[in-house]
XYZ file of C-alpha atoms in Angstrom:
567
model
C 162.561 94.539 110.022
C 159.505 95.796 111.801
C 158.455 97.527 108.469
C 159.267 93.855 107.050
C 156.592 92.295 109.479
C 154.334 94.875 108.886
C 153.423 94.433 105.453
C 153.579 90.943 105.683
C 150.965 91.343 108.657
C 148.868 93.253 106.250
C 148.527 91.121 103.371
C 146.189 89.155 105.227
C 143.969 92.302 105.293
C 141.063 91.728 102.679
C 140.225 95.260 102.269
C 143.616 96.505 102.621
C 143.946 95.863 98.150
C 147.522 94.626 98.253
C 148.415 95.206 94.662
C 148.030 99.627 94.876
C 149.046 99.084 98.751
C 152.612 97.299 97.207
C 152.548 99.821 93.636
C 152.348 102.826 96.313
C 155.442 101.891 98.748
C 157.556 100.954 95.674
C 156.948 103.969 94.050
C 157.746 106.108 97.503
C 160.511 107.351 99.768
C 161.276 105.833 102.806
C 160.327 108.811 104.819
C 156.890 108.688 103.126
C 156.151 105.023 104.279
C 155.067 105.525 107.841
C 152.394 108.159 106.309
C 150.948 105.666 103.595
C 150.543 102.694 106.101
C 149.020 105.108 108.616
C 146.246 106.026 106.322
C 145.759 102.976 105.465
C 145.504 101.829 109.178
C 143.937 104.561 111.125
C 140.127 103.952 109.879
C 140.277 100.098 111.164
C 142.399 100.523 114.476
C 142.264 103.768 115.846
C 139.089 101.973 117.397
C 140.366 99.044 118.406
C 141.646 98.797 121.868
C 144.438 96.552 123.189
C 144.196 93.119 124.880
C 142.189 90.464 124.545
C 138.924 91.620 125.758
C 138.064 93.298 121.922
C 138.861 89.991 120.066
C 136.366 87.886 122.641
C 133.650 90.642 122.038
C 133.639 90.198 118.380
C 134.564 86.629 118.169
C 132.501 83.959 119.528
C 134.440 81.197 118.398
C 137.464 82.341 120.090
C 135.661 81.700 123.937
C 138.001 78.723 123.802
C 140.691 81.092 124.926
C 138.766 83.389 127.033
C 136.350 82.588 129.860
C 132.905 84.258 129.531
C 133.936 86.596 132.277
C 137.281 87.138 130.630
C 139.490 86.282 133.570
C 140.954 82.879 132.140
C 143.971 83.757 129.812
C 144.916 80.912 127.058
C 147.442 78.696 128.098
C 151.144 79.529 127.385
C 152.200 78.944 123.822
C 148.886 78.521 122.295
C 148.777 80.827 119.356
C 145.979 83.547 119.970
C 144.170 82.387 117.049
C 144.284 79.017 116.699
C 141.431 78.154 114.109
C 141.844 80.062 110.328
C 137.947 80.836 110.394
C 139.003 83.064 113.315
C 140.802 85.237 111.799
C 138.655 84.756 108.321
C 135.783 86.559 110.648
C 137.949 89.335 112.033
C 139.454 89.980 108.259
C 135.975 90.302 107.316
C 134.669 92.376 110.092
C 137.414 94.874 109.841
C 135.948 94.742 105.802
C 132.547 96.149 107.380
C 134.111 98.688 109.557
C 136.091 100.030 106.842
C 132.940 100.054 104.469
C 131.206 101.610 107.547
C 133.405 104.379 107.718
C 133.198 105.082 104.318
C 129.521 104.763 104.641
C 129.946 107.426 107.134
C 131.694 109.649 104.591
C 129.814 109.567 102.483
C 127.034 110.673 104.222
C 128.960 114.095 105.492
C 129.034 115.003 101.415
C 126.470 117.653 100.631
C 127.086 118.063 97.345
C 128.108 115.312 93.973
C 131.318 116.668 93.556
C 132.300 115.651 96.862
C 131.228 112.656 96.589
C 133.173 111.972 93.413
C 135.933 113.405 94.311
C 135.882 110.329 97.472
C 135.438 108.022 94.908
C 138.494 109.386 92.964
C 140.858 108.495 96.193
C 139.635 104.782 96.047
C 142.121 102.463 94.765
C 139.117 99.918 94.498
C 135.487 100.028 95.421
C 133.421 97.854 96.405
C 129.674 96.871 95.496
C 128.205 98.490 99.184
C 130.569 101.709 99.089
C 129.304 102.031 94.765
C 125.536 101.448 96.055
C 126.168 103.917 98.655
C 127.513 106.638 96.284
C 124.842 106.567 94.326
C 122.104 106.891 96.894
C 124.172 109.659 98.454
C 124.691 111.556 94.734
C 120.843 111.022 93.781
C 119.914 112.461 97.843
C 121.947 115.771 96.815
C 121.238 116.296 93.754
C 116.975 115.885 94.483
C 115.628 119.270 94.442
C 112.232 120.357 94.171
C 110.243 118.186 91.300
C 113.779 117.318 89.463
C 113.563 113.893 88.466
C 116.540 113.653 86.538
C 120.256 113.798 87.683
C 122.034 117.274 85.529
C 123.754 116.055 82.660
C 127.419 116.498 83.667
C 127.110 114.457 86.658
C 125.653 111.701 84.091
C 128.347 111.938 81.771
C 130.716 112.229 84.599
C 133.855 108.989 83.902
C 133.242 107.971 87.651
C 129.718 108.221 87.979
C 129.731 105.862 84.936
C 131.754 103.769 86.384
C 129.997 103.186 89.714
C 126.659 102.276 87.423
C 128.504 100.033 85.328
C 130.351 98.172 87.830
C 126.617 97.489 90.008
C 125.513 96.703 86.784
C 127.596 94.252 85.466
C 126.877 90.869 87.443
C 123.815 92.180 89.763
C 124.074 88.647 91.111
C 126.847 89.090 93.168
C 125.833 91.709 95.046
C 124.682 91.299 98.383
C 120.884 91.950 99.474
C 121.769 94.817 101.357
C 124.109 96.330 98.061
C 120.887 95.613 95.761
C 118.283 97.332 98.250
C 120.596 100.253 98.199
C 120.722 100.900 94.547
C 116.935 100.451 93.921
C 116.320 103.049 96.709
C 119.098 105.752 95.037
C 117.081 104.575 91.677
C 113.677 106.128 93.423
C 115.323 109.381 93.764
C 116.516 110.022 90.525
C 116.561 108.965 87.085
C 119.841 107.554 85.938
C 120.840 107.864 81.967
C 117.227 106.315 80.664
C 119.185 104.362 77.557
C 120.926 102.684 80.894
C 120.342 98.640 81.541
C 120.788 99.382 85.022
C 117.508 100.011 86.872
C 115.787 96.924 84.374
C 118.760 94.314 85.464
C 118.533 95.193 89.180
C 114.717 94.583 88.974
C 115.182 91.423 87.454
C 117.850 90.363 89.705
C 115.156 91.485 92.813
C 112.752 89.106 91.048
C 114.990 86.539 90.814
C 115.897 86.735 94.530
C 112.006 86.705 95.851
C 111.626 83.778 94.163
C 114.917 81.778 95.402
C 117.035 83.259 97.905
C 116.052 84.290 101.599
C 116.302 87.993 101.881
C 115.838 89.609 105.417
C 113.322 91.631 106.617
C 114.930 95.043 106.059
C 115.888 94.028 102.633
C 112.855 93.128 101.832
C 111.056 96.034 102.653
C 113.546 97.994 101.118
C 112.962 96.596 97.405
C 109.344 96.548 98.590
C 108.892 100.114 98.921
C 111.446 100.876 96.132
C 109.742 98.709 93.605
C 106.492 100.488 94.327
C 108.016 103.560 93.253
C 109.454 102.752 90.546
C 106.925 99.940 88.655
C 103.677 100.911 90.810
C 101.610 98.939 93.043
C 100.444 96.907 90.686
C 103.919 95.017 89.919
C 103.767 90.899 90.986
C 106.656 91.367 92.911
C 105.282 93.755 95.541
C 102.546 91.546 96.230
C 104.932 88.860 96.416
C 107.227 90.872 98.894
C 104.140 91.740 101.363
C 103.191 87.880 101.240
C 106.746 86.960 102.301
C 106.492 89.586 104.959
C 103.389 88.579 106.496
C 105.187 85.099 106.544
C 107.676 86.576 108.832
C 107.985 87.061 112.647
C 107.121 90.523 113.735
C 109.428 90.394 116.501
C 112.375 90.618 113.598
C 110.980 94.094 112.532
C 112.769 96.793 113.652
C 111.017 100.046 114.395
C 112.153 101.141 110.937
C 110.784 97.881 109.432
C 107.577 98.653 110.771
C 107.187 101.739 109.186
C 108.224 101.015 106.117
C 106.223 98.376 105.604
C 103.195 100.898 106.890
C 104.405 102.915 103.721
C 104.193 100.512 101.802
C 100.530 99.295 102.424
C 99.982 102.608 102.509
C 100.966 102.702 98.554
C 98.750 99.815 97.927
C 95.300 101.491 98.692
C 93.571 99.051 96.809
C 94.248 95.859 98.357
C 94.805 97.296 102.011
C 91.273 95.336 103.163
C 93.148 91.878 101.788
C 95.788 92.697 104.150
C 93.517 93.950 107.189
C 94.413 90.939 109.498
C 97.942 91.537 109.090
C 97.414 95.171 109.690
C 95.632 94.466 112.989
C 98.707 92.676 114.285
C 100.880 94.926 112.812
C 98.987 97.848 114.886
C 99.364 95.500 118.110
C 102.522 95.119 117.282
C 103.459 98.856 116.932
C 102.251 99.682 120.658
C 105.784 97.833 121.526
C 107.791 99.802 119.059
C 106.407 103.640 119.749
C 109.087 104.248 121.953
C 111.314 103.492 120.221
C 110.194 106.117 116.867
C 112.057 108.986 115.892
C 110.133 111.993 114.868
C 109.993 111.410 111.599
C 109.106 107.435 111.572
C 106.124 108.973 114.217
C 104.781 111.156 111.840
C 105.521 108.437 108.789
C 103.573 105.750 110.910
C 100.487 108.198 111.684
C 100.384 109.355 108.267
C 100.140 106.003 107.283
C 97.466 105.502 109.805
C 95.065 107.969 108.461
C 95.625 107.300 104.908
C 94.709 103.196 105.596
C 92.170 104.670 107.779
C 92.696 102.851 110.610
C 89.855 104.508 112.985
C 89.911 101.158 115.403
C 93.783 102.141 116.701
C 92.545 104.339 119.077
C 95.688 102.962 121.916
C 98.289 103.032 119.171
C 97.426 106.473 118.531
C 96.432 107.697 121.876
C 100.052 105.997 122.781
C 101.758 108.181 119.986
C 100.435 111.091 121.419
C 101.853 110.785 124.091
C 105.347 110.005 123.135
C 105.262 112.492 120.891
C 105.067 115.131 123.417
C 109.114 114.950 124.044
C 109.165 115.221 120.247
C 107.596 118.388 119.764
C 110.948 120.734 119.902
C 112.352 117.789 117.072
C 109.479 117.754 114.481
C 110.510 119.629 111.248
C 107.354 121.862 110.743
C 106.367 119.275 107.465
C 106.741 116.545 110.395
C 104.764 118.052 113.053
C 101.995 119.482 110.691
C 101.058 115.939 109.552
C 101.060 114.954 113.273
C 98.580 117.279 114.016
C 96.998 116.268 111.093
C 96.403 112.638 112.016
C 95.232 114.215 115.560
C 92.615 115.873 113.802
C 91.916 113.228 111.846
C 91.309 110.991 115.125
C 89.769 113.083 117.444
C 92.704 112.959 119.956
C 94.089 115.417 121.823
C 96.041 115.507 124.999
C 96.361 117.909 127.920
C 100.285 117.174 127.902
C 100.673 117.742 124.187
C 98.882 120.933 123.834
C 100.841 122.192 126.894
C 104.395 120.873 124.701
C 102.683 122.717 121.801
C 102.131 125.358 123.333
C 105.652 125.761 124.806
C 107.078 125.253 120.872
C 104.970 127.577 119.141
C 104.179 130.755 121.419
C 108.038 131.565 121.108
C 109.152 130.332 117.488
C 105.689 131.651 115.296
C 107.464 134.165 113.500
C 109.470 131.939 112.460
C 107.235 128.535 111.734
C 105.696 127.614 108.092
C 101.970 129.219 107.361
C 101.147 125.773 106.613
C 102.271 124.464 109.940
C 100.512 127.703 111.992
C 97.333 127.313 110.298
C 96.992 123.135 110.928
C 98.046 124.216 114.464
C 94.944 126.515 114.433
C 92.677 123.802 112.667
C 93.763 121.116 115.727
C 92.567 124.129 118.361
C 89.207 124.522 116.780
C 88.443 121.165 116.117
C 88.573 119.623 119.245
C 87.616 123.201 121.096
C 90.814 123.750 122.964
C 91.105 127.503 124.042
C 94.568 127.697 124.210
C 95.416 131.295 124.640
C 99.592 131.564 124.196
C 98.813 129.593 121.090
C 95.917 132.042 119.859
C 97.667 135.170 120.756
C 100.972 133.781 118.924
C 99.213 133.205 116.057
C 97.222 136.382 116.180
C 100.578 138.280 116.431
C 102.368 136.082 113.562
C 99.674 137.206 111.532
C 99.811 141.026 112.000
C 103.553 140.880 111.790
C 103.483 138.370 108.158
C 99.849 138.638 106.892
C 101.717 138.834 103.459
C 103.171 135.005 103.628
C 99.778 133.448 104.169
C 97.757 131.877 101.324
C 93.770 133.398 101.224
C 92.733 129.126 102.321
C 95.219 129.777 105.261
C 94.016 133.002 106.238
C 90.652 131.422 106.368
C 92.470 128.408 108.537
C 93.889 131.083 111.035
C 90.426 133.009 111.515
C 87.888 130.286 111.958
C 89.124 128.896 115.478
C 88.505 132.653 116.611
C 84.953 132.526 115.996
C 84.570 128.812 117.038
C 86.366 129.704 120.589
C 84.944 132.718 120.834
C 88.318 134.137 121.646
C 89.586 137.943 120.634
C 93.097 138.006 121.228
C 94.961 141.136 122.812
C 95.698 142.739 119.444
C 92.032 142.248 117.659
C 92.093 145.661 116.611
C 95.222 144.947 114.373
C 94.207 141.921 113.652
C 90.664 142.720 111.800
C 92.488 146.119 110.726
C 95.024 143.529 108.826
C 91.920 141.118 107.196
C 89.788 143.707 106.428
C 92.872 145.260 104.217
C 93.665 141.860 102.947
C 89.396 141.609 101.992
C 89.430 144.507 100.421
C 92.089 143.565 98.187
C 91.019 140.101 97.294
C 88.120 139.761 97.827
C 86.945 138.177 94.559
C 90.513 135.733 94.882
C 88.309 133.808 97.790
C 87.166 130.803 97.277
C 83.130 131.866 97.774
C 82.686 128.890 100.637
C 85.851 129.927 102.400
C 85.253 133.301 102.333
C 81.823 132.887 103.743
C 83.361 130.574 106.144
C 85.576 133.486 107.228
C 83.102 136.219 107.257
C 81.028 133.882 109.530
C 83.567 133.376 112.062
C 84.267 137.271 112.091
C 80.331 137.817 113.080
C 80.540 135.432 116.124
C 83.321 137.433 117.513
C 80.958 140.448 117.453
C 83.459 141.572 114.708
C 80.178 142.040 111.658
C 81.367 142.289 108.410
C 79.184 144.859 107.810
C 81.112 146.124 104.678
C 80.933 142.847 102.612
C 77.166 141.776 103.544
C 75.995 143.423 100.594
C 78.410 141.582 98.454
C 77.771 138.264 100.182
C 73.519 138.586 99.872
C 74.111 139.736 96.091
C 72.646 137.243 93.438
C 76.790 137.060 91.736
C 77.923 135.721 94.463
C 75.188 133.167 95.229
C 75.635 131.847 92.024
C 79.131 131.410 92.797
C 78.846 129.787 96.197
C 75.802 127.078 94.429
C 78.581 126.752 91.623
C 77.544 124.101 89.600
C 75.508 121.763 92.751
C 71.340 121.934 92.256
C 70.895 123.515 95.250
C 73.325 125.503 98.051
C 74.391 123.107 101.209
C 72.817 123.305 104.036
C 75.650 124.398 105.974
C 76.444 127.304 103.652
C 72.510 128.317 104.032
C 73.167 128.196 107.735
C 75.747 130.610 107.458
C 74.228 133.120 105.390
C 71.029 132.980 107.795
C 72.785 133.808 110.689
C 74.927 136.916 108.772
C 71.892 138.091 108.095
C 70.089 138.098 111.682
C 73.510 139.625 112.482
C 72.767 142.508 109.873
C 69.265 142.840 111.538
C 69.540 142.675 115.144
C 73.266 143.863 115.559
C 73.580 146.325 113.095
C 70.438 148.514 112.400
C 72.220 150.609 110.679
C 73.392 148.627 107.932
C 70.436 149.570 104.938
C 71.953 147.099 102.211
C 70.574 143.861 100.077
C 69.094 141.627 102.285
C 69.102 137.671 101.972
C 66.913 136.749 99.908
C 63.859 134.414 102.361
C 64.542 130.998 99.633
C 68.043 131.179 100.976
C 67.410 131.495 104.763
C 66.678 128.137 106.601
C 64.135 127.961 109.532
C 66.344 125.867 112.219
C 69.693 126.363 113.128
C 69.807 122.616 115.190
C 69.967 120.055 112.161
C 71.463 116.582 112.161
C 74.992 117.083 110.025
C 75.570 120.677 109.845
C 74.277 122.219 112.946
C 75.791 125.617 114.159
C 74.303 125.321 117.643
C 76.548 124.383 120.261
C 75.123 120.758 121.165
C 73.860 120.760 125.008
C 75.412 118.949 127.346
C 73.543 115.702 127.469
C 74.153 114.800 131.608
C 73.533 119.089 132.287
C 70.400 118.505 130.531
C 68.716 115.295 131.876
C 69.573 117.157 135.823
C 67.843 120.231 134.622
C 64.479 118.216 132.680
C 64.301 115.740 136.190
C 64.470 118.804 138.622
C 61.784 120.626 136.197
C 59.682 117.627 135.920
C 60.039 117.394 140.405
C 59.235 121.368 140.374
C 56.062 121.178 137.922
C 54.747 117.527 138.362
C 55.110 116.163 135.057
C 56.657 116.226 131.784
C 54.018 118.199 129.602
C 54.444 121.066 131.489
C 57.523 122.478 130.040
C 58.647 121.943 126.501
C 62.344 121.862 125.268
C 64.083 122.153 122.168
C 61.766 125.254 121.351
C 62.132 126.935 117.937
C 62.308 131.114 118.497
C 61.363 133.234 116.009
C 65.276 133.902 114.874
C 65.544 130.448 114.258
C 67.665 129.487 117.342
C 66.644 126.474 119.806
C 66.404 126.609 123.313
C 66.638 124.096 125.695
């Protein structure tokens, strides 16, 4: 009898597929029936407690029977649902757990067989849990540049199946089901003789034009239908007019970042939306808590690409959140963090101390890439940070072999800049001088002048390259194909070769040629004088001008005969 009530119970139970639920009992023993309902049971209820107090939370329309406290019990011999579209919305919520759950599954598989295999157990599937299989399958199987799923998962019965079944009536699936399956369409290819990817995009179009989609849907296909028919595609501009339509308050903190990304993948037409970007970057300040790591370093990136120099509190208010984010940044994450720093001139006591604290212990084992934009962060906004320095120093001495010659360059240059020799300078010039040696004609010519510079303002003179650098070859090769050399580059080359003349007398090489050295070190865009402190220098020209009696007794900003500027 209770095994009578049971099933009778569960026939109400949308999800629960009655027809293989009844096929499967038939066709078992007795002493295998427990075991089948159990299955069956354990996803939905396992998490349901007992009592009333887990109906009233998920039902609003059953308050009639419970007080908003939950004190008041219904009266005797009132049923406990007393209205059918009470139960009708706990059938279908128990539908969305169970789809959750799978959901969840799905998202433990690393690998398409797994996921398959799931699919396999399903007696039927439904549009979200198909839509979800194939995101999952095309996340896996993306590797590298790959843009096409392998051929036996394509010719695999199921994986047919689960396109066939989202493609067959697009219209019925729900906004959420048809985001879904455009997004697993951006990772990968499908079968290119397939109807599938053109019949969702019509359906999409469709939808913009006569159904209400939500926010999160919307920038879903948004984004998605960049990717796959380019910016240029009437229905993206069509989706970022119906989003500007919308309240911001709706957005979640994912929302807002996607729907950065995606005026971030319409660079042309990013000054028609600038009004809506200035609210959206008002907006954001209330959101930046809320970030993970990697929807900070999406939203920053997005920043710099719009170029959005006039955020200066949304970014200043990212830096500082993402100080407790530092130990969670995947080094791709944190590199275009610093990145966007750079980019905006901002740096933070508290961050570079967090930085510090991250990278001084795990170097050895962080990306070249990541190390070297560390190193360009410290040099361009002059913070001598030594545990940072020395870490790097010693990464490089320990790996020199796993950085490119541009990152090697990258490493060096905040040396010179700082003026900083770390603790093991000896190995570390012992290392680049090797690595010089080797490649020397595998530098770019303006990074390896770059480089050689930053060596001489360390007092470490490059004394064995100058009379490569001052040859006629390689002049040629730094001008390349430009009229004349840059003024920066001439800059350099001057002051190598004052450091040939008055710090190493001894070196009896090429010298620069005099059409190559410039007269002034202090010019407008390039300088390589340190500027002077503009408040140190009006106390010092006010107390000279009280000493002497007037102005045109002293005289600053004097030329010397090696080209530097004093005062």
């Amino acid at each position: 009898m209770a095994l009578i009530t049971l099933r009778r119970n569960l026939c109400h139970l949308s999800d629960f597929r009655i027809h293989g639920a009844l096929a499967a009992l038939r066709n078992q023993r007795v002493n295998h029936v427990h075991k089948i309902v159990q299955e069956h049971l354990c996803p939905w209820f396992c998490s349901l407690p007992p009592g009333p107090v887990r109906v009233r939370s998920r039902h609003a329309p059953c308050q009639k029977f419970h007080s908003e406290n939950g004190n008041d019990l219904p009266p005797v011999g009132e049923p406990a649902f007393s209205q059918v579209r009470d139960w009708d919305r706990f059938e279908q919520n128990l539908k969305n757990e169970d789809e959750q759950i799978s959901y969840r599954r799905l998202n433990n598989f690393t690998s398409s067989e797994e996921v398959l295999s799931f699919l396999s157990t399903l007696q039927t599937l439904p549009d979200a849990v198909a839509a979800g299989a194939l995101k999952r399958i095309c996340e896996v199987e993306k590797k590298g540049d790959a843009q096409r799923l392998p051929k036996e998962i394509l010719e695999n019965s199921i994986f047919q199946a689960v396109c066939d079944q989202l493609e067959q009536d697009p219209s019925n699936l729900s906004n959420a089901t048809l985001a879904t399956a455009l997004q697993a369409l951006t990772l990968s290819y499908v079968d290119p003789r397939s109807s599938l990817l053109p019949k969702l995009v019509a359906e999409c179009q469709h939808r913009l034009g006569s159904v209400g989609l939500d926010v999160h849907s919307l920038c879903i296909l948004g984004e998605s239908l960049i990717k796959l028919r380019g910016p240029d595609c009437s229905a993206v501009e069509r989706i970022i007019c119906l989003l500007q339509g919308e309240n911001l308050e709706a957005f979640t903190p994912e929302d807002v970042v996607t729907l950065y990304r995606i005026l971030q993948m319409c660079p042309n037409s990013v000054h028609e939306h600038q009004a809506f970007l200035n609210k959206m970057n008002t907006f954001s300040l209330s959101v930046v808590s809320s970030l993970s790591p990697n929807l900070m370093s999406q939203m920053l990136t997005a920043l710099v690409v719009l170029d959005q120099t006039q955020v200066l509190p949304l970014v200043i208010k990212l830096g500082k959140h993402a100080v407790r984010h530092i130990p969670h940044f995947t080094n791709q994450e944190l590199g275009k963090v610093l990145e966007a720093f750079i980019y905006f001139g901002h740096n933070d006591r508290f961050f570079t101390r967090a930085l510090e604290q991250h990278v001084a212990p795990l170097c050895l084992t962080l990306d070249p890439e990541v190390l070297s934009t560390v190193m360009g962060y410290c040099g361009s906004k002059r913070i001598l940070s030594k545990p940072i320095l020395n870490a790097v120093a010693e990464a490089f001495v320990c790996q020199p072999e796993k950085f490119s010659l541009s990152q090697i360059s990258e490493l060096i240059e905040p040396f010179g800049k700082l003026n900083y020799l770390p603790p093991n300078a000896s190995a570390l010039f012992t290392k680049l001088e090797n690595i010089l040696l080797t490649h020397f004609s595998s530098f770019p010519p303006k990074t390896l002048l770059k480089l050689l510079h930053s060596c001489s303002l360390i007092e470490c003179h490059p004394v064995n390259f100058m009379a490569k650098i001052f040859s006629p070859h390689f002049l040629q090769r730094l001008q390349g194909d430009e009229p004349y050399l840059d003024r920066l580059s001439l800059a350099q080359l001057t002051q190598l070769f004052l450091t040939s003349v008055l710090e190493c007398p001894f070196y009896k090489g090429p010298k620069l040629l005099f059409k190559y050295q410039v007269k002034s070190f202090l010019t407008p865009c390039s300088s390589l004088e340190t500027p002077v402190d503009f408040q140190l220098y009006k106390s010092v020209m006010i107390g000279l001008i009280d000493l002497l009696g007037a102005r045109l007794y002293f005289a600053s900003k004097v030329l010397t005969p090696y080209r530097y500027t004093i005062g």
